[in-house]
């Protein structure tokens, strides 16, 4: 199994990072403006993208100041099937250290490298969004 891992420090409290990860407005601000998401444990996060034929489907399994966890539950994209996205938040120098992991990939070939690159760009967008209120989301559907 392969996984994508990143770690960044964000100059904001964990609660502000959680807000960016667990609200429709937050997701739209740093990931994609085309999203349907009621937020909260048990809800489905459905981001859409211009290049994708259907929205992704991620079930929210955990939301707290220490961790946010999503599980891929849809059939699209197929290489995400059975994967988990885990955001672990810890205090760091007056802000929050965000440890990101997208786990459960079958291997590190095919779409894995481009997905890792995209997540890297999105980590910068998340940081920018939380710290300034303006991120650099991907084009929506």
mmCIF file with all atom_site columns, C-alpha atoms in Angstrom:
data_model
loop_
_atom_site.group_PDB
_atom_site.id
_atom_site.type_symbol
_atom_site.label_atom_id
_atom_site.label_alt_id
_atom_site.label_comp_id
_atom_site.label_asym_id
_atom_site.label_entity_id
_atom_site.label_seq_id
_atom_site.pdbx_PDB_ins_code
_atom_site.Cartn_x
_atom_site.Cartn_y
_atom_site.Cartn_z
_atom_site.occupancy
_atom_site.B_iso_or_equiv
_atom_site.pdbx_formal_charge
_atom_site.auth_seq_id
_atom_site.auth_comp_id
_atom_site.auth_asym_id
_atom_site.auth_atom_id
_atom_site.pdbx_PDB_model_num
ATOM 1   C CA . UNK A 1 1   ? 0.000   0.000  0.000   1.00 0.00 ? 1   UNK A CA 1
ATOM 2   C CA . UNK A 1 2   ? 1.106   3.538  -0.730  1.00 0.00 ? 2   UNK A CA 1
ATOM 3   C CA . UNK A 1 3   ? 0.269   6.816  0.964   1.00 0.00 ? 3   UNK A CA 1
ATOM 4   C CA . UNK A 1 4   ? 0.725   10.510 0.340   1.00 0.00 ? 4   UNK A CA 1
ATOM 5   C CA . UNK A 1 5   ? 2.069   12.483 3.305   1.00 0.00 ? 5   UNK A CA 1
ATOM 6   C CA . UNK A 1 6   ? 2.626   16.210 3.889   1.00 0.00 ? 6   UNK A CA 1
ATOM 7   C CA . UNK A 1 7   ? 3.150   18.387 6.927   1.00 0.00 ? 7   UNK A CA 1
ATOM 8   C CA . UNK A 1 8   ? 2.770   22.161 7.197   1.00 0.00 ? 8   UNK A CA 1
ATOM 9   C CA . UNK A 1 9   ? 2.505   24.736 9.953   1.00 0.00 ? 9   UNK A CA 1
ATOM 10  C CA . UNK A 1 10  ? -0.434  27.129 9.816   1.00 0.00 ? 10  UNK A CA 1
ATOM 11  C CA . UNK A 1 11  ? -0.461  30.337 11.836  1.00 0.00 ? 11  UNK A CA 1
ATOM 12  C CA . UNK A 1 12  ? -3.953  29.822 13.254  1.00 0.00 ? 12  UNK A CA 1
ATOM 13  C CA . UNK A 1 13  ? -5.644  27.770 15.969  1.00 0.00 ? 13  UNK A CA 1
ATOM 14  C CA . UNK A 1 14  ? -6.736  24.206 15.226  1.00 0.00 ? 14  UNK A CA 1
ATOM 15  C CA . UNK A 1 15  ? -10.396 25.260 15.376  1.00 0.00 ? 15  UNK A CA 1
ATOM 16  C CA . UNK A 1 16  ? -9.879  27.514 12.350  1.00 0.00 ? 16  UNK A CA 1
ATOM 17  C CA . UNK A 1 17  ? -8.219  24.675 10.415  1.00 0.00 ? 17  UNK A CA 1
ATOM 18  C CA . UNK A 1 18  ? -11.110 22.360 11.322  1.00 0.00 ? 18  UNK A CA 1
ATOM 19  C CA . UNK A 1 19  ? -13.543 24.996 10.055  1.00 0.00 ? 19  UNK A CA 1
ATOM 20  C CA . UNK A 1 20  ? -11.716 24.971 6.696   1.00 0.00 ? 20  UNK A CA 1
ATOM 21  C CA . UNK A 1 21  ? -11.920 21.162 6.578   1.00 0.00 ? 21  UNK A CA 1
ATOM 22  C CA . UNK A 1 22  ? -15.482 20.658 7.819   1.00 0.00 ? 22  UNK A CA 1
ATOM 23  C CA . UNK A 1 23  ? -17.618 23.385 6.216   1.00 0.00 ? 23  UNK A CA 1
ATOM 24  C CA . UNK A 1 24  ? -18.787 23.886 2.651   1.00 0.00 ? 24  UNK A CA 1
ATOM 25  C CA . UNK A 1 25  ? -17.459 27.461 2.715   1.00 0.00 ? 25  UNK A CA 1
ATOM 26  C CA . UNK A 1 26  ? -14.072 26.224 3.912   1.00 0.00 ? 26  UNK A CA 1
ATOM 27  C CA . UNK A 1 27  ? -13.742 23.494 1.266   1.00 0.00 ? 27  UNK A CA 1
ATOM 28  C CA . UNK A 1 28  ? -14.796 25.996 -1.421  1.00 0.00 ? 28  UNK A CA 1
ATOM 29  C CA . UNK A 1 29  ? -12.139 28.416 -0.201  1.00 0.00 ? 29  UNK A CA 1
ATOM 30  C CA . UNK A 1 30  ? -9.118  26.146 -0.564  1.00 0.00 ? 30  UNK A CA 1
ATOM 31  C CA . UNK A 1 31  ? -10.055 22.960 -2.538  1.00 0.00 ? 31  UNK A CA 1
ATOM 32  C CA . UNK A 1 32  ? -12.831 23.574 -5.085  1.00 0.00 ? 32  UNK A CA 1
ATOM 33  C CA . UNK A 1 33  ? -15.641 26.125 -5.327  1.00 0.00 ? 33  UNK A CA 1
ATOM 34  C CA . UNK A 1 34  ? -17.959 23.367 -6.612  1.00 0.00 ? 34  UNK A CA 1
ATOM 35  C CA . UNK A 1 35  ? -18.803 21.382 -3.510  1.00 0.00 ? 35  UNK A CA 1
ATOM 36  C CA . UNK A 1 36  ? -21.824 20.032 -1.697  1.00 0.00 ? 36  UNK A CA 1
ATOM 37  C CA . UNK A 1 37  ? -21.123 19.474 1.973   1.00 0.00 ? 37  UNK A CA 1
ATOM 38  C CA . UNK A 1 38  ? -23.322 19.803 5.061   1.00 0.00 ? 38  UNK A CA 1
ATOM 39  C CA . UNK A 1 39  ? -20.319 19.147 7.362   1.00 0.00 ? 39  UNK A CA 1
ATOM 40  C CA . UNK A 1 40  ? -20.064 16.992 10.458  1.00 0.00 ? 40  UNK A CA 1
ATOM 41  C CA . UNK A 1 41  ? -19.422 13.352 11.252  1.00 0.00 ? 41  UNK A CA 1
ATOM 42  C CA . UNK A 1 42  ? -21.415 11.011 9.014   1.00 0.00 ? 42  UNK A CA 1
ATOM 43  C CA . UNK A 1 43  ? -21.943 13.608 6.285   1.00 0.00 ? 43  UNK A CA 1
ATOM 44  C CA . UNK A 1 44  ? -20.773 13.237 2.694   1.00 0.00 ? 44  UNK A CA 1
ATOM 45  C CA . UNK A 1 45  ? -18.284 15.665 1.200   1.00 0.00 ? 45  UNK A CA 1
ATOM 46  C CA . UNK A 1 46  ? -18.874 15.860 -2.580  1.00 0.00 ? 46  UNK A CA 1
ATOM 47  C CA . UNK A 1 47  ? -16.293 18.057 -4.339  1.00 0.00 ? 47  UNK A CA 1
ATOM 48  C CA . UNK A 1 48  ? -16.608 18.511 -8.111  1.00 0.00 ? 48  UNK A CA 1
ATOM 49  C CA . UNK A 1 49  ? -13.924 19.410 -10.626 1.00 0.00 ? 49  UNK A CA 1
ATOM 50  C CA . UNK A 1 50  ? -13.942 20.654 -14.224 1.00 0.00 ? 50  UNK A CA 1
ATOM 51  C CA . UNK A 1 51  ? -11.922 17.657 -15.439 1.00 0.00 ? 51  UNK A CA 1
ATOM 52  C CA . UNK A 1 52  ? -13.955 15.027 -13.542 1.00 0.00 ? 52  UNK A CA 1
ATOM 53  C CA . UNK A 1 53  ? -17.167 13.501 -14.931 1.00 0.00 ? 53  UNK A CA 1
ATOM 54  C CA . UNK A 1 54  ? -18.828 13.128 -11.489 1.00 0.00 ? 54  UNK A CA 1
ATOM 55  C CA . UNK A 1 55  ? -18.211 14.453 -7.960  1.00 0.00 ? 55  UNK A CA 1
ATOM 56  C CA . UNK A 1 56  ? -15.962 12.612 -5.528  1.00 0.00 ? 56  UNK A CA 1
ATOM 57  C CA . UNK A 1 57  ? -17.681 11.152 -2.439  1.00 0.00 ? 57  UNK A CA 1
ATOM 58  C CA . UNK A 1 58  ? -15.970 11.271 0.940   1.00 0.00 ? 58  UNK A CA 1
ATOM 59  C CA . UNK A 1 59  ? -17.683 10.284 4.195   1.00 0.00 ? 59  UNK A CA 1
ATOM 60  C CA . UNK A 1 60  ? -16.639 12.286 7.243   1.00 0.00 ? 60  UNK A CA 1
ATOM 61  C CA . UNK A 1 61  ? -15.674 9.769  9.931   1.00 0.00 ? 61  UNK A CA 1
ATOM 62  C CA . UNK A 1 62  ? -14.130 12.098 12.532  1.00 0.00 ? 62  UNK A CA 1
ATOM 63  C CA . UNK A 1 63  ? -14.064 15.810 13.298  1.00 0.00 ? 63  UNK A CA 1
ATOM 64  C CA . UNK A 1 64  ? -12.232 17.298 16.272  1.00 0.00 ? 64  UNK A CA 1
ATOM 65  C CA . UNK A 1 65  ? -9.516  19.765 17.213  1.00 0.00 ? 65  UNK A CA 1
ATOM 66  C CA . UNK A 1 66  ? -6.977  16.933 16.966  1.00 0.00 ? 66  UNK A CA 1
ATOM 67  C CA . UNK A 1 67  ? -8.076  15.108 13.829  1.00 0.00 ? 67  UNK A CA 1
ATOM 68  C CA . UNK A 1 68  ? -10.356 15.185 10.798  1.00 0.00 ? 68  UNK A CA 1
ATOM 69  C CA . UNK A 1 69  ? -10.828 11.928 8.885   1.00 0.00 ? 69  UNK A CA 1
ATOM 70  C CA . UNK A 1 70  ? -12.540 11.297 5.548   1.00 0.00 ? 70  UNK A CA 1
ATOM 71  C CA . UNK A 1 71  ? -13.131 7.929  3.835   1.00 0.00 ? 71  UNK A CA 1
ATOM 72  C CA . UNK A 1 72  ? -13.580 7.616  0.073   1.00 0.00 ? 72  UNK A CA 1
ATOM 73  C CA . UNK A 1 73  ? -16.927 5.873  -0.411  1.00 0.00 ? 73  UNK A CA 1
ATOM 74  C CA . UNK A 1 74  ? -17.830 6.535  -4.043  1.00 0.00 ? 74  UNK A CA 1
ATOM 75  C CA . UNK A 1 75  ? -16.819 4.771  -7.218  1.00 0.00 ? 75  UNK A CA 1
ATOM 76  C CA . UNK A 1 76  ? -15.055 7.855  -8.536  1.00 0.00 ? 76  UNK A CA 1
ATOM 77  C CA . UNK A 1 77  ? -12.239 8.354  -8.880  1.00 0.00 ? 77  UNK A CA 1
ATOM 78  C CA . UNK A 1 78  ? -11.545 4.618  -9.031  1.00 0.00 ? 78  UNK A CA 1
ATOM 79  C CA . UNK A 1 79  ? -7.966  4.996  -7.719  1.00 0.00 ? 79  UNK A CA 1
ATOM 80  C CA . UNK A 1 80  ? -9.364  6.594  -4.538  1.00 0.00 ? 80  UNK A CA 1
ATOM 81  C CA . UNK A 1 81  ? -11.620 3.607  -3.755  1.00 0.00 ? 81  UNK A CA 1
ATOM 82  C CA . UNK A 1 82  ? -11.024 2.438  -0.185  1.00 0.00 ? 82  UNK A CA 1
ATOM 83  C CA . UNK A 1 83  ? -8.608  5.256  0.670   1.00 0.00 ? 83  UNK A CA 1
ATOM 84  C CA . UNK A 1 84  ? -8.688  7.545  3.712   1.00 0.00 ? 84  UNK A CA 1
ATOM 85  C CA . UNK A 1 85  ? -7.695  11.180 4.078   1.00 0.00 ? 85  UNK A CA 1
ATOM 86  C CA . UNK A 1 86  ? -6.470  11.988 7.585   1.00 0.00 ? 86  UNK A CA 1
ATOM 87  C CA . UNK A 1 87  ? -5.672  15.450 8.923   1.00 0.00 ? 87  UNK A CA 1
ATOM 88  C CA . UNK A 1 88  ? -3.893  15.348 12.304  1.00 0.00 ? 88  UNK A CA 1
ATOM 89  C CA . UNK A 1 89  ? -3.628  18.715 14.060  1.00 0.00 ? 89  UNK A CA 1
ATOM 90  C CA . UNK A 1 90  ? -1.164  19.516 16.833  1.00 0.00 ? 90  UNK A CA 1
ATOM 91  C CA . UNK A 1 91  ? -0.023  22.792 18.443  1.00 0.00 ? 91  UNK A CA 1
ATOM 92  C CA . UNK A 1 92  ? 3.102   24.321 16.872  1.00 0.00 ? 92  UNK A CA 1
ATOM 93  C CA . UNK A 1 93  ? 4.763   27.677 17.591  1.00 0.00 ? 93  UNK A CA 1
ATOM 94  C CA . UNK A 1 94  ? 1.537   29.523 18.378  1.00 0.00 ? 94  UNK A CA 1
ATOM 95  C CA . UNK A 1 95  ? -0.301  27.909 15.456  1.00 0.00 ? 95  UNK A CA 1
ATOM 96  C CA . UNK A 1 96  ? -1.184  24.458 14.240  1.00 0.00 ? 96  UNK A CA 1
ATOM 97  C CA . UNK A 1 97  ? 0.936   21.736 12.643  1.00 0.00 ? 97  UNK A CA 1
ATOM 98  C CA . UNK A 1 98  ? -1.129  19.914 10.032  1.00 0.00 ? 98  UNK A CA 1
ATOM 99  C CA . UNK A 1 99  ? -0.007  16.379 9.252   1.00 0.00 ? 99  UNK A CA 1
ATOM 100 C CA . UNK A 1 100 ? -1.836  15.201 6.128   1.00 0.00 ? 100 UNK A CA 1
ATOM 101 C CA . UNK A 1 101 ? -2.030  11.598 4.989   1.00 0.00 ? 101 UNK A CA 1
ATOM 102 C CA . UNK A 1 102 ? -3.971  10.082 2.083   1.00 0.00 ? 102 UNK A CA 1
ATOM 103 C CA . UNK A 1 103 ? -3.693  6.365  2.852   1.00 0.00 ? 103 UNK A CA 1
ATOM 104 C CA . UNK A 1 104 ? -4.684  3.068  1.295   1.00 0.00 ? 104 UNK A CA 1
ATOM 105 C CA . UNK A 1 105 ? -3.547  3.514  -2.297  1.00 0.00 ? 105 UNK A CA 1
ATOM 106 C CA . UNK A 1 106 ? -3.001  0.186  -4.067  1.00 0.00 ? 106 UNK A CA 1
ATOM 107 C CA . UNK A 1 107 ? 0.455   1.308  -5.254  1.00 0.00 ? 107 UNK A CA 1
ATOM 108 C CA . UNK A 1 108 ? 2.442   4.382  -6.250  1.00 0.00 ? 108 UNK A CA 1
ATOM 109 C CA . UNK A 1 109 ? 1.966   4.121  -10.020 1.00 0.00 ? 109 UNK A CA 1
ATOM 110 C CA . UNK A 1 110 ? -0.681  5.429  -12.432 1.00 0.00 ? 110 UNK A CA 1
ATOM 111 C CA . UNK A 1 111 ? -2.471  8.502  -11.046 1.00 0.00 ? 111 UNK A CA 1
ATOM 112 C CA . UNK A 1 112 ? -0.631  8.396  -7.706  1.00 0.00 ? 112 UNK A CA 1
ATOM 113 C CA . UNK A 1 113 ? 2.183   10.868 -8.605  1.00 0.00 ? 113 UNK A CA 1
ATOM 114 C CA . UNK A 1 114 ? -0.184  13.484 -10.054 1.00 0.00 ? 114 UNK A CA 1
ATOM 115 C CA . UNK A 1 115 ? -2.509  13.100 -7.063  1.00 0.00 ? 115 UNK A CA 1
ATOM 116 C CA . UNK A 1 116 ? 0.444   13.643 -4.719  1.00 0.00 ? 116 UNK A CA 1
ATOM 117 C CA . UNK A 1 117 ? 1.416   16.789 -6.633  1.00 0.00 ? 117 UNK A CA 1
ATOM 118 C CA . UNK A 1 118 ? -2.164  18.085 -6.472  1.00 0.00 ? 118 UNK A CA 1
ATOM 119 C CA . UNK A 1 119 ? -2.396  17.465 -2.720  1.00 0.00 ? 119 UNK A CA 1
ATOM 120 C CA . UNK A 1 120 ? 0.905   19.340 -2.294  1.00 0.00 ? 120 UNK A CA 1
ATOM 121 C CA . UNK A 1 121 ? -0.538  22.363 -4.083  1.00 0.00 ? 121 UNK A CA 1
ATOM 122 C CA . UNK A 1 122 ? -3.713  22.079 -2.037  1.00 0.00 ? 122 UNK A CA 1
ATOM 123 C CA . UNK A 1 123 ? -1.777  22.061 1.224   1.00 0.00 ? 123 UNK A CA 1
ATOM 124 C CA . UNK A 1 124 ? -0.402  25.484 0.266   1.00 0.00 ? 124 UNK A CA 1
ATOM 125 C CA . UNK A 1 125 ? -3.916  26.612 -0.649  1.00 0.00 ? 125 UNK A CA 1
ATOM 126 C CA . UNK A 1 126 ? -5.250  25.419 2.724   1.00 0.00 ? 126 UNK A CA 1
ATOM 127 C CA . UNK A 1 127 ? -2.521  27.319 4.576   1.00 0.00 ? 127 UNK A CA 1
ATOM 128 C CA . UNK A 1 128 ? -3.168  30.472 2.564   1.00 0.00 ? 128 UNK A CA 1
ATOM 129 C CA . UNK A 1 129 ? -6.935  30.186 3.054   1.00 0.00 ? 129 UNK A CA 1
ATOM 130 C CA . UNK A 1 130 ? -6.769  29.669 6.825   1.00 0.00 ? 130 UNK A CA 1
ATOM 131 C CA . UNK A 1 131 ? -4.211  32.427 7.355   1.00 0.00 ? 131 UNK A CA 1
ATOM 132 C CA . UNK A 1 132 ? -5.614  35.056 4.948   1.00 0.00 ? 132 UNK A CA 1
ATOM 133 C CA . UNK A 1 133 ? -9.177  34.063 4.047   1.00 0.00 ? 133 UNK A CA 1
ATOM 134 C CA . UNK A 1 134 ? -8.233  33.541 0.374   1.00 0.00 ? 134 UNK A CA 1
ATOM 135 C CA . UNK A 1 135 ? -6.943  30.231 -0.965  1.00 0.00 ? 135 UNK A CA 1
ATOM 136 C CA . UNK A 1 136 ? -6.136  28.971 -4.455  1.00 0.00 ? 136 UNK A CA 1
ATOM 137 C CA . UNK A 1 137 ? -8.810  26.305 -5.080  1.00 0.00 ? 137 UNK A CA 1
ATOM 138 C CA . UNK A 1 138 ? -8.854  24.066 -8.146  1.00 0.00 ? 138 UNK A CA 1
ATOM 139 C CA . UNK A 1 139 ? -11.343 24.906 -10.912 1.00 0.00 ? 139 UNK A CA 1
ATOM 140 C CA . UNK A 1 140 ? -14.813 23.598 -10.110 1.00 0.00 ? 140 UNK A CA 1
ATOM 141 C CA . UNK A 1 141 ? -17.289 21.825 -12.357 1.00 0.00 ? 141 UNK A CA 1
#
